[in-house]
PDB file of C-alpha atoms in Angstrom:
ATOM      1  CA  ALA A   1       0.000   0.000   0.000  1.00 79.00           C
ATOM      2  CA  ASP A   2       2.897   2.369   0.800  1.00 81.00           C
ATOM      3  CA  PHE A   3       4.563   1.635  -2.515  1.00 78.00           C
ATOM      4  CA  ASP A   4       1.300   2.063  -4.444  1.00 81.00           C
ATOM      5  CA  LEU A   5       0.798   5.479  -2.825  1.00 84.00           C
ATOM      6  CA  TYR A   6       4.447   6.417  -3.355  1.00 80.00           C
ATOM      7  CA  LEU A   7       4.370   5.501  -7.046  1.00 83.00           C
ATOM      8  CA  ALA A   8       1.115   7.418  -7.520  1.00 83.00           C
ATOM      9  CA  ILE A   9       2.748  10.521  -5.995  1.00 83.00           C
ATOM     10  CA  VAL A  10       6.064  10.427  -7.843  1.00 81.00           C
ATOM     11  CA  GLY A  11       4.213   9.629 -11.041  1.00 79.00           C
ATOM     12  CA  LYS A  12       2.697  13.115 -10.878  1.00 78.00           C
ATOM     13  CA  LEU A  13       5.348  15.079  -8.974  1.00 77.00           C
ATOM     14  CA  SER A  14       9.116  14.706  -9.063  1.00 73.00           C
ATOM     15  CA  GLY A  15      12.294  16.701  -8.759  1.00 74.00           C
ATOM     16  CA  GLU A  16      11.961  20.300  -7.601  1.00 76.00           C
ATOM     17  CA  ALA A  17       8.145  20.207  -7.690  1.00 79.00           C
ATOM     18  CA  LEU A  18       8.092  17.357  -5.184  1.00 80.00           C
ATOM     19  CA  GLU A  19      10.814  18.977  -3.060  1.00 79.00           C
ATOM     20  CA  THR A  20       8.723  22.164  -2.868  1.00 80.00           C
ATOM     21  CA  SER A  21       5.528  20.291  -1.988  1.00 79.00           C
ATOM     22  CA  VAL A  22       7.042  18.515   1.022  1.00 77.00           C
ATOM     23  CA  ASN A  23       9.141  21.414   2.255  1.00 78.00           C
ATOM     24  CA  GLY A  24       8.562  21.735   5.994  1.00 75.00           C
ATOM     25  CA  TYR A  25       6.735  18.378   6.288  1.00 79.00           C
ATOM     26  CA  ASN A  26       9.567  16.362   7.779  1.00 78.00           C
ATOM     27  CA  ASN A  27       7.625  13.175   8.429  1.00 79.00           C
ATOM     28  CA  THR A  28       6.254  13.121   4.881  1.00 81.00           C
ATOM     29  CA  ARG A  29       9.722  13.708   3.477  1.00 79.00           C
ATOM     30  CA  ARG A  30      11.217  10.894   5.542  1.00 80.00           C
ATOM     31  CA  TRP A  31       8.434   8.544   4.380  1.00 82.00           C
ATOM     32  CA  LEU A  32       9.083   9.417   0.729  1.00 82.00           C
ATOM     33  CA  GLU A  33      12.825   8.907   1.220  1.00 81.00           C
ATOM     34  CA  GLN A  34      12.194   5.563   2.900  1.00 81.00           C
ATOM     35  CA  CYS A  35       9.957   4.327   0.083  1.00 83.00           C
ATOM     36  CA  GLY A  36      12.394   5.545  -2.577  1.00 81.00           C
ATOM     37  CA  ALA A  37      15.407   3.960  -0.887  1.00 80.00           C
ATOM     38  CA  THR A  38      13.607   0.650  -0.446  1.00 82.00           C
ATOM     39  CA  LEU A  39      12.547   0.585  -4.085  1.00 79.00           C
ATOM     40  CA  ASP A  40      16.136   1.364  -5.124  1.00 78.00           C
ATOM     41  CA  GLU A  41      17.318  -1.626  -3.123  1.00 79.00           C
ATOM     42  CA  LEU A  42      14.637  -3.793  -4.710  1.00 78.00           C
ATOM     43  CA  LYS A  43      15.739  -2.661  -8.178  1.00 75.00           C
ATOM     44  CA  ILE A  44      19.320  -3.708  -7.384  1.00 75.00           C
ATOM     45  CA  VAL A  45      18.138  -7.133  -6.244  1.00 74.00           C
ATOM     46  CA  ALA A  46      15.948  -7.438  -9.338  1.00 71.00           C
ATOM     47  CA  ALA A  47      18.894  -6.547 -11.575  1.00 71.00           C
ATOM     48  CA  LYS A  48      21.013  -9.263  -9.983  1.00 68.00           C
ATOM     49  CA  ASN A  49      18.269 -11.799 -10.591  1.00 68.00           C
ATOM     50  CA  ALA A  50      17.447 -10.560 -14.099  1.00 61.00           C
ATOM     51  CA  ALA A  51      19.064 -13.599 -15.656  1.00 58.00           C
ATOM     52  CA  TYR A  52      16.489 -15.800 -13.934  1.00 55.00           C
ATOM     53  CA  SER A  53      13.435 -13.671 -14.661  1.00 56.00           C
ATOM     54  CA  LYS A  54      11.441 -13.058 -17.810  1.00 54.00           C
ATOM     55  CA  VAL A  55       9.620 -10.096 -16.275  1.00 52.00           C
ATOM     56  CA  PRO A  56      10.877  -6.806 -17.777  1.00 56.00           C
ATOM     57  CA  ALA A  57      12.367  -4.283 -15.372  1.00 54.00           C
ATOM     58  CA  ALA A  58       9.947  -1.630 -14.131  1.00 56.00           C
ATOM     59  CA  THR A  59      10.598   2.049 -14.740  1.00 60.00           C
ATOM     60  CA  ILE A  60      10.190   3.970 -11.457  1.00 61.00           C
ATOM     61  CA  PRO A  61      10.058   7.782 -11.572  1.00 63.00           C
ATOM     62  CA  LYS A  62      12.655   9.633  -9.538  1.00 63.00           C
ATOM     63  CA  GLY A  63      11.426  10.830  -6.164  1.00 68.00           C
ATOM     64  CA  LEU A  64      13.262  13.032  -3.651  1.00 65.00           C
ATOM     65  CA  ASN A  65      16.987  13.409  -3.327  1.00 64.00           C
ATOM     66  CA  PRO A  66      17.468  11.892   0.114  1.00 61.00           C
ATOM     67  CA  LYS A  67      19.261  13.857   2.780  1.00 59.00           C
ATOM     68  CA  PRO A  68      22.545  12.246   3.871  1.00 53.00           C
ATOM     69  CA  ARG A  69      21.444   9.787   6.534  1.00 49.00           C
ATOM     70  CA  PRO A  70      21.514   5.977   6.689  1.00 48.00           C
ATOM     71  CA  LEU A  71      18.324   4.427   5.357  1.00 45.00           C
ATOM     72  CA  PRO A  72      16.003   2.888   6.236  1.00 47.00           C
ATOM     73  CA  LEU A  73      15.240   4.548   9.568  1.00 49.00           C
ATOM     74  CA  PHE A  74      12.006   4.364  11.573  1.00 52.00           C
ATOM     75  CA  PHE A  75      10.592   7.318  13.490  1.00 51.00           C
ATOM     76  CA  TYR A  76       7.574   7.746  15.745  1.00 52.00           C
ATOM     77  CA  GLY A  77       6.381  10.979  14.160  1.00 54.00           C
ATOM     78  CA  GLU A  78       7.102  13.508  16.924  1.00 53.00           C
ATOM     79  CA  GLU A  79      10.851  13.988  16.430  1.00 54.00           C
ATOM     80  CA  ASP A  80      12.389  17.189  15.115  1.00 57.00           C
ATOM     81  CA  GLU A  81      15.336  17.250  12.720  1.00 59.00           C
ATOM     82  CA  SER A  82      17.899  17.359  15.547  1.00 61.00           C
ATOM     83  CA  VAL A  83      16.623  14.021  16.843  1.00 59.00           C
ATOM     84  CA  VAL A  84      16.630  12.556  13.337  1.00 59.00           C
ATOM     85  CA  ALA A  85      20.188  13.758  12.727  1.00 63.00           C
ATOM     86  CA  ALA A  86      21.399  12.380  16.065  1.00 63.00           C
ATOM     87  CA  ALA A  87      19.756   9.016  15.407  1.00 61.00           C
ATOM     88  CA  ALA A  88      21.297   8.892  11.942  1.00 59.00           C
ATOM     89  CA  ALA A  89      24.740   9.728  13.323  1.00 62.00           C
ATOM     90  CA  ALA A  90      24.455   7.097  16.033  1.00 60.00           C
ATOM     91  CA  THR A  91      23.330   4.468  13.518  1.00 55.00           C
ATOM     92  CA  SER A  92      26.160   5.381  11.163  1.00 57.00           C
ATOM     93  CA  ALA A  93      28.706   5.128  13.975  1.00 59.00           C
ATOM     94  CA  ALA A  94      27.357   1.768  15.038  1.00 53.00           C
ATOM     95  CA  THR A  95      27.510   0.519  11.450  1.00 52.00           C
ATOM     96  CA  LYS A  96      31.153   1.573  11.028  1.00 55.00           C
ATOM     97  CA  ALA A  97      32.217   0.199  14.397  1.00 54.00           C
ATOM     98  CA  GLY A  98      30.594  -3.194  14.047  1.00 49.00           C
ATOM     99  CA  GLY A  99      30.773  -3.619  10.317  1.00 47.00           C
ATOM    100  CA  ALA A 100      27.058  -4.171  10.337  1.00 45.00           C
ATOM    101  CA  LYS A 101      25.024  -4.189   7.188  1.00 45.00           C
ATOM    102  CA  PRO A 102      22.462  -1.397   6.625  1.00 44.00           C
ATOM    103  CA  GLY A 103      19.548  -3.686   7.522  1.00 43.00           C
ATOM    104  CA  LYS A 104      21.041  -4.404  10.969  1.00 43.00           C
ATOM    105  CA  ALA A 105      21.772  -0.744  11.569  1.00 41.00           C
ATOM    106  CA  ALA A 106      18.190   0.056  10.653  1.00 41.00           C
ATOM    107  CA  ALA A 107      16.901  -2.459  13.172  1.00 42.00           C
ATOM    108  CA  ALA A 108      18.729  -0.613  15.931  1.00 41.00           C
ATOM    109  CA  ALA A 109      17.492   2.790  14.795  1.00 42.00           C
ATOM    110  CA  PRO A 110      14.092   2.869  16.568  1.00 44.00           C
ATOM    111  CA  SER A 111      15.607   2.891  20.041  1.00 43.00           C
ATOM    112  CA  ASN A 112      17.979   5.695  19.062  1.00 43.00           C
ATOM    113  CA  ALA A 113      15.257   7.689  17.325  1.00 40.00           C
ATOM    114  CA  GLY A 114      12.994   7.411  20.342  1.00 42.00           C
ATOM    115  CA  GLY A 115      15.512   9.229  22.520  1.00 42.00           C
ATOM    116  CA  GLY A 116      17.867   6.427  23.553  1.00 43.00           C
ATOM    117  CA  GLY A 117      21.646   6.150  23.222  1.00 45.00           C
ATOM    118  CA  GLY A 118      23.351   8.634  20.921  1.00 53.00           C
ATOM    119  CA  LEU A 119      21.314  11.694  21.998  1.00 63.00           C
ATOM    120  CA  THR A 120      22.754  14.408  24.141  1.00 71.00           C
ATOM    121  CA  ASP A 121      20.929  15.566  27.269  1.00 74.00           C
ATOM    122  CA  GLU A 122      19.958  18.769  25.464  1.00 76.00           C
ATOM    123  CA  GLN A 123      18.478  16.834  22.574  1.00 71.00           C
ATOM    124  CA  LYS A 124      16.540  14.570  24.930  1.00 72.00           C
ATOM    125  CA  LYS A 125      15.183  17.599  26.811  1.00 77.00           C
ATOM    126  CA  ALA A 126      14.248  19.366  23.566  1.00 76.00           C
ATOM    127  CA  ALA A 127      12.341  16.303  22.335  1.00 77.00           C
ATOM    128  CA  ALA A 128      10.553  15.871  25.683  1.00 79.00           C
ATOM    129  CA  ASP A 129       9.600  19.571  25.799  1.00 81.00           C
ATOM    130  CA  LYS A 130       8.227  19.422  22.263  1.00 80.00           C
ATOM    131  CA  LYS A 131       6.158  16.341  23.042  1.00 81.00           C
ATOM    132  CA  ALA A 132       4.791  17.913  26.246  1.00 81.00           C
ATOM    133  CA  ALA A 133       3.829  21.080  24.353  1.00 82.00           C
ATOM    134  CA  LYS A 134       2.075  19.029  21.688  1.00 81.00           C
ATOM    135  CA  ASN A 135       0.106  17.054  24.290  1.00 83.00           C
ATOM    136  CA  ALA A 136      -0.867  20.269  26.084  1.00 82.00           C
ATOM    137  CA  ALA A 137      -2.135  21.733  22.809  1.00 81.00           C
ATOM    138  CA  LYS A 138      -4.216  18.624  22.167  1.00 80.00           C
ATOM    139  CA  ALA A 139      -5.708  18.796  25.659  1.00 78.00           C
ATOM    140  CA  ALA A 140      -6.583  22.477  25.243  1.00 76.00           C
ATOM    141  CA  LYS A 141      -8.218  21.798  21.877  1.00 74.00           C
ATOM    142  CA  LYS A 142     -10.296  18.970  23.331  1.00 70.00           C
ATOM    143  CA  LYS A 143     -11.403  21.183  26.216  1.00 65.00           C
ATOM    144  CA  ASP A 144     -12.683  23.824  23.794  1.00 64.00           C
ATOM    145  CA  ASP A 145     -14.415  21.320  21.488  1.00 61.00           C
ATOM    146  CA  PRO A 146     -18.061  20.675  22.499  1.00 55.00           C
ATOM    147  CA  LYS A 147     -18.117  17.422  20.518  1.00 54.00           C
ATOM    148  CA  LYS A 148     -15.283  16.071  22.690  1.00 53.00           C
ATOM    149  CA  GLY A 149     -16.781  17.039  26.008  1.00 51.00           C
ATOM    150  CA  GLY A 150     -15.355  20.565  26.262  1.00 51.00           C
ATOM    151  CA  GLY A 151     -16.979  23.853  27.187  1.00 48.00           C
ATOM    152  CA  GLY A 152     -20.230  24.861  25.587  1.00 46.00           C
ATOM    153  CA  GLY A 153     -21.439  21.287  25.036  1.00 45.00           C
ATOM    154  CA  ALA A 154     -24.057  19.200  26.757  1.00 44.00           C
ATOM    155  CA  ALA A 155     -24.097  19.047  30.535  1.00 45.00           C
ATOM    156  CA  PRO A 156     -21.880  16.327  32.019  1.00 49.00           C
ATOM    157  CA  ALA A 157     -23.497  13.223  33.464  1.00 47.00           C
ATOM    158  CA  ALA A 158     -23.202  14.559  37.022  1.00 51.00           C
ATOM    159  CA  GLU A 159     -25.572  17.417  36.095  1.00 81.00           C
ATOM    160  CA  LEU A 160     -28.300  15.271  34.519  1.00 90.00           C
ATOM    161  CA  ASN A 161     -31.746  15.716  36.003  1.00 96.00           C
ATOM    162  CA  ILE A 162     -35.292  14.536  35.451  1.00 97.00           C
ATOM    163  CA  SER A 163     -35.941  17.175  32.766  1.00 96.00           C
ATOM    164  CA  ALA A 164     -33.902  14.961  30.399  1.00 96.00           C
ATOM    165  CA  LEU A 165     -36.889  12.574  30.256  1.00 97.00           C
ATOM    166  CA  ASP A 166     -39.929  13.232  28.072  1.00 98.00           C
ATOM    167  CA  ILE A 167     -42.795  11.944  30.246  1.00 98.00           C
ATOM    168  CA  ARG A 168     -46.265  12.707  28.871  1.00 98.00           C
ATOM    169  CA  VAL A 169     -49.916  12.196  29.663  1.00 98.00           C
ATOM    170  CA  GLY A 170     -51.257   9.362  27.519  1.00 98.00           C
ATOM    171  CA  LYS A 171     -54.486   7.417  27.059  1.00 98.00           C
ATOM    172  CA  ILE A 172     -54.671   3.728  26.193  1.00 98.00           C
ATOM    173  CA  ILE A 173     -57.208   3.590  23.363  1.00 97.00           C
ATOM    174  CA  LYS A 174     -56.749  -0.092  22.585  1.00 97.00           C
ATOM    175  CA  ALA A 175     -55.099  -3.026  24.358  1.00 97.00           C
ATOM    176  CA  TRP A 176     -54.758  -6.702  23.489  1.00 97.00           C
ATOM    177  CA  GLU A 177     -52.806  -9.729  24.626  1.00 97.00           C
ATOM    178  CA  HIS A 178     -49.468 -10.456  22.957  1.00 96.00           C
ATOM    179  CA  GLU A 179     -49.723 -13.538  20.775  1.00 94.00           C
ATOM    180  CA  THR A 180     -46.779 -15.431  22.284  1.00 94.00           C
ATOM    181  CA  ALA A 181     -45.549 -13.581  25.409  1.00 94.00           C
ATOM    182  CA  ASP A 182     -47.819 -14.488  28.296  1.00 94.00           C
ATOM    183  CA  LYS A 183     -46.794 -11.467  30.413  1.00 95.00           C
ATOM    184  CA  LEU A 184     -47.180  -8.768  27.763  1.00 96.00           C
ATOM    185  CA  TYR A 185     -50.042  -6.555  26.704  1.00 97.00           C
ATOM    186  CA  CYS A 186     -49.820  -4.671  23.407  1.00 97.00           C
ATOM    187  CA  GLU A 187     -51.313  -1.184  23.441  1.00 98.00           C
ATOM    188  CA  GLU A 188     -52.083   1.740  21.200  1.00 98.00           C
ATOM    189  CA  ILE A 189     -51.618   4.903  23.274  1.00 98.00           C
ATOM    190  CA  ASP A 190     -52.490   8.478  22.361  1.00 98.00           C
ATOM    191  CA  VAL A 191     -49.682  10.785  23.542  1.00 97.00           C
ATOM    192  CA  GLY A 192     -50.755  13.822  21.537  1.00 97.00           C
ATOM    193  CA  GLU A 193     -48.938  12.927  18.313  1.00 96.00           C
ATOM    194  CA  ASP A 194     -50.293  12.459  14.776  1.00 96.00           C
ATOM    195  CA  LYS A 195     -51.015   8.816  15.446  1.00 96.00           C
ATOM    196  CA  PRO A 196     -51.065   6.567  18.523  1.00 97.00           C
ATOM    197  CA  ARG A 197     -47.883   4.873  19.644  1.00 97.00           C
ATOM    198  CA  GLN A 198     -47.635   1.132  19.912  1.00 97.00           C
ATOM    199  CA  ILE A 199     -46.170   0.088  23.252  1.00 97.00           C
ATOM    200  CA  ALA A 200     -45.758  -3.298  24.920  1.00 97.00           C
ATOM    201  CA  SER A 201     -46.079  -3.543  28.717  1.00 96.00           C
ATOM    202  CA  GLY A 202     -45.493  -6.470  31.072  1.00 95.00           C
ATOM    203  CA  LEU A 203     -48.733  -5.918  32.946  1.00 97.00           C
ATOM    204  CA  ARG A 204     -50.728  -9.118  32.342  1.00 96.00           C
ATOM    205  CA  PRO A 205     -49.867 -10.511  35.783  1.00 96.00           C
ATOM    206  CA  PHE A 206     -51.315  -7.357  37.406  1.00 97.00           C
ATOM    207  CA  TYR A 207     -54.244  -6.167  35.277  1.00 97.00           C
ATOM    208  CA  LYS A 208     -57.122  -7.845  33.450  1.00 97.00           C
ATOM    209  CA  LEU A 209     -57.539  -6.908  29.802  1.00 97.00           C
ATOM    210  CA  ASP A 210     -60.712  -4.900  30.403  1.00 96.00           C
ATOM    211  CA  GLU A 211     -58.870  -2.890  33.065  1.00 97.00           C
ATOM    212  CA  MET A 212     -56.390  -1.747  30.441  1.00 97.00           C
ATOM    213  CA  GLN A 213     -58.898  -0.062  28.149  1.00 96.00           C
ATOM    214  CA  ASN A 214     -59.264   3.758  28.085  1.00 96.00           C
ATOM    215  CA  ARG A 215     -56.757   4.256  30.892  1.00 96.00           C
ATOM    216  CA  ASP A 216     -55.045   7.598  31.480  1.00 97.00           C
ATOM    217  CA  VAL A 217     -51.362   6.800  32.026  1.00 98.00           C
ATOM    218  CA  LEU A 218     -47.879   8.315  32.146  1.00 98.00           C
ATOM    219  CA  VAL A 219     -45.703   7.431  29.158  1.00 98.00           C
ATOM    220  CA  LEU A 220     -41.938   7.811  28.843  1.00 98.00           C
ATOM    221  CA  CYS A 221     -41.668   8.900  25.198  1.00 97.00           C
ATOM    222  CA  ASN A 222     -37.985   9.569  24.426  1.00 97.00           C
ATOM    223  CA  LEU A 223     -36.941   5.935  24.249  1.00 96.00           C
ATOM    224  CA  LYS A 224     -35.723   4.331  21.025  1.00 94.00           C
ATOM    225  CA  PRO A 225     -38.172   1.972  19.309  1.00 95.00           C
ATOM    226  CA  MET A 226     -37.452  -1.683  19.984  1.00 93.00           C
ATOM    227  CA  ASN A 227     -38.940  -5.090  19.318  1.00 93.00           C
ATOM    228  CA  LEU A 228     -40.359  -6.863  22.356  1.00 92.00           C
ATOM    229  CA  VAL A 229     -40.922 -10.495  21.420  1.00 93.00           C
ATOM    230  CA  GLY A 230     -41.553  -9.395  17.845  1.00 94.00           C
ATOM    231  CA  PHE A 231     -43.812  -6.454  18.705  1.00 96.00           C
ATOM    232  CA  PRO A 232     -42.533  -2.950  17.745  1.00 95.00           C
ATOM    233  CA  SER A 233     -42.694  -0.917  20.949  1.00 96.00           C
ATOM    234  CA  HIS A 234     -41.933   2.816  21.159  1.00 96.00           C
ATOM    235  CA  GLY A 235     -42.077   4.082  24.737  1.00 97.00           C
ATOM    236  CA  MET A 236     -42.850   2.805  28.226  1.00 97.00           C
ATOM    237  CA  VAL A 237     -45.901   2.981  30.460  1.00 98.00           C
ATOM    238  CA  LEU A 238     -44.778   4.080  33.934  1.00 98.00           C
ATOM    239  CA  CYS A 239     -45.992   2.185  36.980  1.00 97.00           C
ATOM    240  CA  ALA A 240     -45.317   2.167  40.707  1.00 97.00           C
ATOM    241  CA  SER A 241     -44.098  -1.093  42.229  1.00 96.00           C
ATOM    242  CA  ASN A 242     -42.913  -2.477  45.531  1.00 95.00           C
ATOM    243  CA  ALA A 243     -39.347  -3.665  46.116  1.00 92.00           C
ATOM    244  CA  ASP A 244     -39.857  -7.288  45.009  1.00 93.00           C
ATOM    245  CA  HIS A 245     -42.141  -6.298  42.127  1.00 93.00           C
ATOM    246  CA  THR A 246     -45.033  -8.408  43.395  1.00 95.00           C
ATOM    247  CA  ALA A 247     -47.379  -5.398  43.478  1.00 96.00           C
ATOM    248  CA  VAL A 248     -47.657  -3.029  40.523  1.00 97.00           C
ATOM    249  CA  GLU A 249     -50.064  -0.191  39.766  1.00 97.00           C
ATOM    250  CA  PHE A 250     -50.288   2.539  37.157  1.00 98.00           C
ATOM    251  CA  ALA A 251     -48.726   5.937  37.739  1.00 98.00           C
ATOM    252  CA  VAL A 252     -51.437   8.299  36.508  1.00 98.00           C
ATOM    253  CA  PRO A 253     -51.989  11.997  35.794  1.00 98.00           C
ATOM    254  CA  PRO A 254     -54.574  13.987  37.757  1.00 97.00           C
ATOM    255  CA  GLU A 255     -58.077  14.238  36.345  1.00 96.00           C
ATOM    256  CA  GLY A 256     -58.243  17.056  33.793  1.00 96.00           C
ATOM    257  CA  ALA A 257     -54.660  16.791  32.556  1.00 97.00           C
ATOM    258  CA  LYS A 258     -54.463  17.115  28.781  1.00 97.00           C
ATOM    259  CA  ILE A 259     -53.458  14.206  26.520  1.00 97.00           C
ATOM    260  CA  GLY A 260     -49.903  14.786  25.266  1.00 97.00           C
ATOM    261  CA  GLU A 261     -49.075  17.250  28.052  1.00 97.00           C
ATOM    262  CA  ARG A 262     -45.521  16.910  29.327  1.00 97.00           C
ATOM    263  CA  ILE A 263     -45.002  16.161  33.015  1.00 97.00           C
ATOM    264  CA  THR A 264     -42.367  18.370  34.620  1.00 97.00           C
ATOM    265  CA  PHE A 265     -40.910  18.455  38.115  1.00 97.00           C
ATOM    266  CA  GLU A 266     -40.611  21.486  40.376  1.00 97.00           C
ATOM    267  CA  GLY A 267     -37.286  23.244  39.861  1.00 95.00           C
ATOM    268  CA  PHE A 268     -36.356  21.255  36.731  1.00 95.00           C
ATOM    269  CA  ASP A 269     -37.533  22.948  33.552  1.00 90.00           C
ATOM    270  CA  GLY A 270     -35.010  21.809  30.924  1.00 92.00           C
ATOM    271  CA  GLU A 271     -35.764  20.282  27.541  1.00 94.00           C
ATOM    272  CA  PRO A 272     -35.772  16.481  27.130  1.00 96.00           C
ATOM    273  CA  GLU A 273     -32.817  14.758  25.508  1.00 96.00           C
ATOM    274  CA  ALA A 274     -33.023  13.037  22.109  1.00 96.00           C
ATOM    275  CA  GLN A 275     -33.978   9.370  22.254  1.00 95.00           C
ATOM    276  CA  ASN A 276     -30.639   8.262  20.791  1.00 94.00           C
ATOM    277  CA  LYS A 277     -28.756  10.011  23.590  1.00 94.00           C
ATOM    278  CA  VAL A 278     -31.111   8.605  26.235  1.00 95.00           C
ATOM    279  CA  ALA A 279     -30.254   5.129  24.978  1.00 94.00           C
ATOM    280  CA  LYS A 280     -26.522   5.673  24.428  1.00 93.00           C
ATOM    281  CA  LYS A 281     -25.889   7.409  27.766  1.00 93.00           C
ATOM    282  CA  LYS A 282     -28.344   5.182  29.696  1.00 94.00           C
ATOM    283  CA  ILE A 283     -30.021   8.324  31.005  1.00 95.00           C
ATOM    284  CA  PHE A 284     -33.220   6.668  32.194  1.00 96.00           C
ATOM    285  CA  GLN A 285     -31.251   4.059  34.138  1.00 94.00           C
ATOM    286  CA  ALA A 286     -29.290   6.869  35.812  1.00 94.00           C
ATOM    287  CA  LEU A 287     -32.380   8.897  36.787  1.00 96.00           C
ATOM    288  CA  ALA A 288     -34.926   6.160  37.549  1.00 96.00           C
ATOM    289  CA  PRO A 289     -33.681   5.220  41.045  1.00 95.00           C
ATOM    290  CA  ASP A 290     -34.851   8.633  42.343  1.00 96.00           C
ATOM    291  CA  LEU A 291     -38.255   8.528  40.602  1.00 97.00           C
ATOM    292  CA  LYS A 292     -40.567   7.402  43.409  1.00 97.00           C
ATOM    293  CA  THR A 293     -43.834   7.953  45.192  1.00 97.00           C
ATOM    294  CA  ASP A 294     -43.855   9.654  48.587  1.00 97.00           C
ATOM    295  CA  GLU A 295     -45.718   8.583  51.728  1.00 97.00           C
ATOM    296  CA  ASN A 296     -48.951   9.785  50.110  1.00 97.00           C
ATOM    297  CA  GLY A 297     -48.425   7.960  46.836  1.00 97.00           C
ATOM    298  CA  MET A 298     -47.571  11.140  44.885  1.00 98.00           C
ATOM    299  CA  VAL A 299     -44.911  10.918  42.151  1.00 98.00           C
ATOM    300  CA  ASN A 300     -41.680  12.841  42.885  1.00 98.00           C
ATOM    301  CA  TRP A 301     -38.077  12.912  41.718  1.00 97.00           C
ATOM    302  CA  LYS A 302     -35.561  13.508  44.514  1.00 96.00           C
ATOM    303  CA  GLY A 303     -38.422  15.079  46.468  1.00 95.00           C
ATOM    304  CA  ALA A 304     -39.426  17.459  43.650  1.00 97.00           C
ATOM    305  CA  LYS A 305     -43.148  17.198  42.893  1.00 97.00           C
ATOM    306  CA  SER A 306     -44.429  16.114  39.485  1.00 97.00           C
ATOM    307  CA  VAL A 307     -46.381  18.901  37.797  1.00 96.00           C
ATOM    308  CA  THR A 308     -49.180  19.062  35.187  1.00 97.00           C
ATOM    309  CA  SER A 309     -51.708  21.747  34.334  1.00 96.00           C
ATOM    310  CA  ALA A 310     -54.208  19.933  36.591  1.00 97.00           C
ATOM    311  CA  GLY A 311     -51.931  19.049  39.529  1.00 97.00           C
ATOM    312  CA  GLN A 312     -49.601  16.301  40.675  1.00 97.00           C
ATOM    313  CA  CYS A 313     -49.310  12.746  39.364  1.00 98.00           C
ATOM    314  CA  LYS A 314     -49.756   9.756  41.652  1.00 98.00           C
ATOM    315  CA  ALA A 315     -49.889   5.968  41.928  1.00 97.00           C
ATOM    316  CA  VAL A 316     -53.469   5.109  40.988  1.00 97.00           C
ATOM    317  CA  ASN A 317     -54.189   3.295  44.272  1.00 97.00           C
ATOM    318  CA  GLY A 318     -51.857   5.425  46.388  1.00 97.00           C
ATOM    319  CA  MET A 319     -48.938   2.990  46.721  1.00 97.00           C
ATOM    320  CA  ALA A 320     -46.508   4.777  49.056  1.00 97.00           C
ATOM    321  CA  ASN A 321     -42.702   4.881  48.878  1.00 97.00           C
ATOM    322  CA  ALA A 322     -42.706   2.884  45.653  1.00 97.00           C
ATOM    323  CA  GLN A 323     -40.312   2.845  42.727  1.00 96.00           C
ATOM    324  CA  VAL A 324     -41.741   4.354  39.515  1.00 97.00           C
ATOM    325  CA  ALA A 325     -40.513   2.857  36.250  1.00 95.00           C
TER     326      ALA A 325
END
């Protein structure tokens, strides 16, 4: 892949034009030099084996004129030219001293290039300072980027509150038993939209079918659609339940609340989050433990009362100190 890209580049740019294009881009230049040097070596090997091959020699355009340093060398991408030069000098010295071939010298180069033997203390410090400055710049950029959690973006998880949930007044206009799941009812629920939502609820152990019809309920609306035993369900009917989930009853709006009206909580007036974010960030799971009824069976979140245009929501039979979900 490197050679394909290299040949595509030098096929269009070469000589001074290529030198000008990569001026100041040290890593790109070193990569081009590396590819060119390797191809030169391969051409030499191919020439030696020409007598045994019927494949004609390839014509490779001239790339850069490499700077005087042993090749190939490997670098990590954060070195300046002083580090490169020191690594090259150290590799060259090692090659002369040990009579090593270029391939062996190249194998030793990564440790030198990364700041090992052959670098002076000043060069090591310069490389470390440059890397620290680069990391600091990255951190500052991330802090200022809303998409990466920086300033100006969405509130962090610690600041989430019940306003992130879109809970509305709904009315069950039709309910029927799921064909295969013996604990599920399927419902069509009016939540003030163009058409009713289809929602599946595990309420068959607690309510008879005729008790499900024409019920005013609370519906959590900003959940992603999902299939429940093959039934497309988009939302959740909220109910109060005891700790072992042996007693369950509807959480309901007060009489006179309007269909589709959003339930808010005192002191929390923000806009609900998008359903994709609610799913991805597990927002309901984070907020649900504090959604409860009080000693009078009224629905609260962390003690803040639920609010509609007609009053407070409650567990239909007044179940006290119950979890609402």
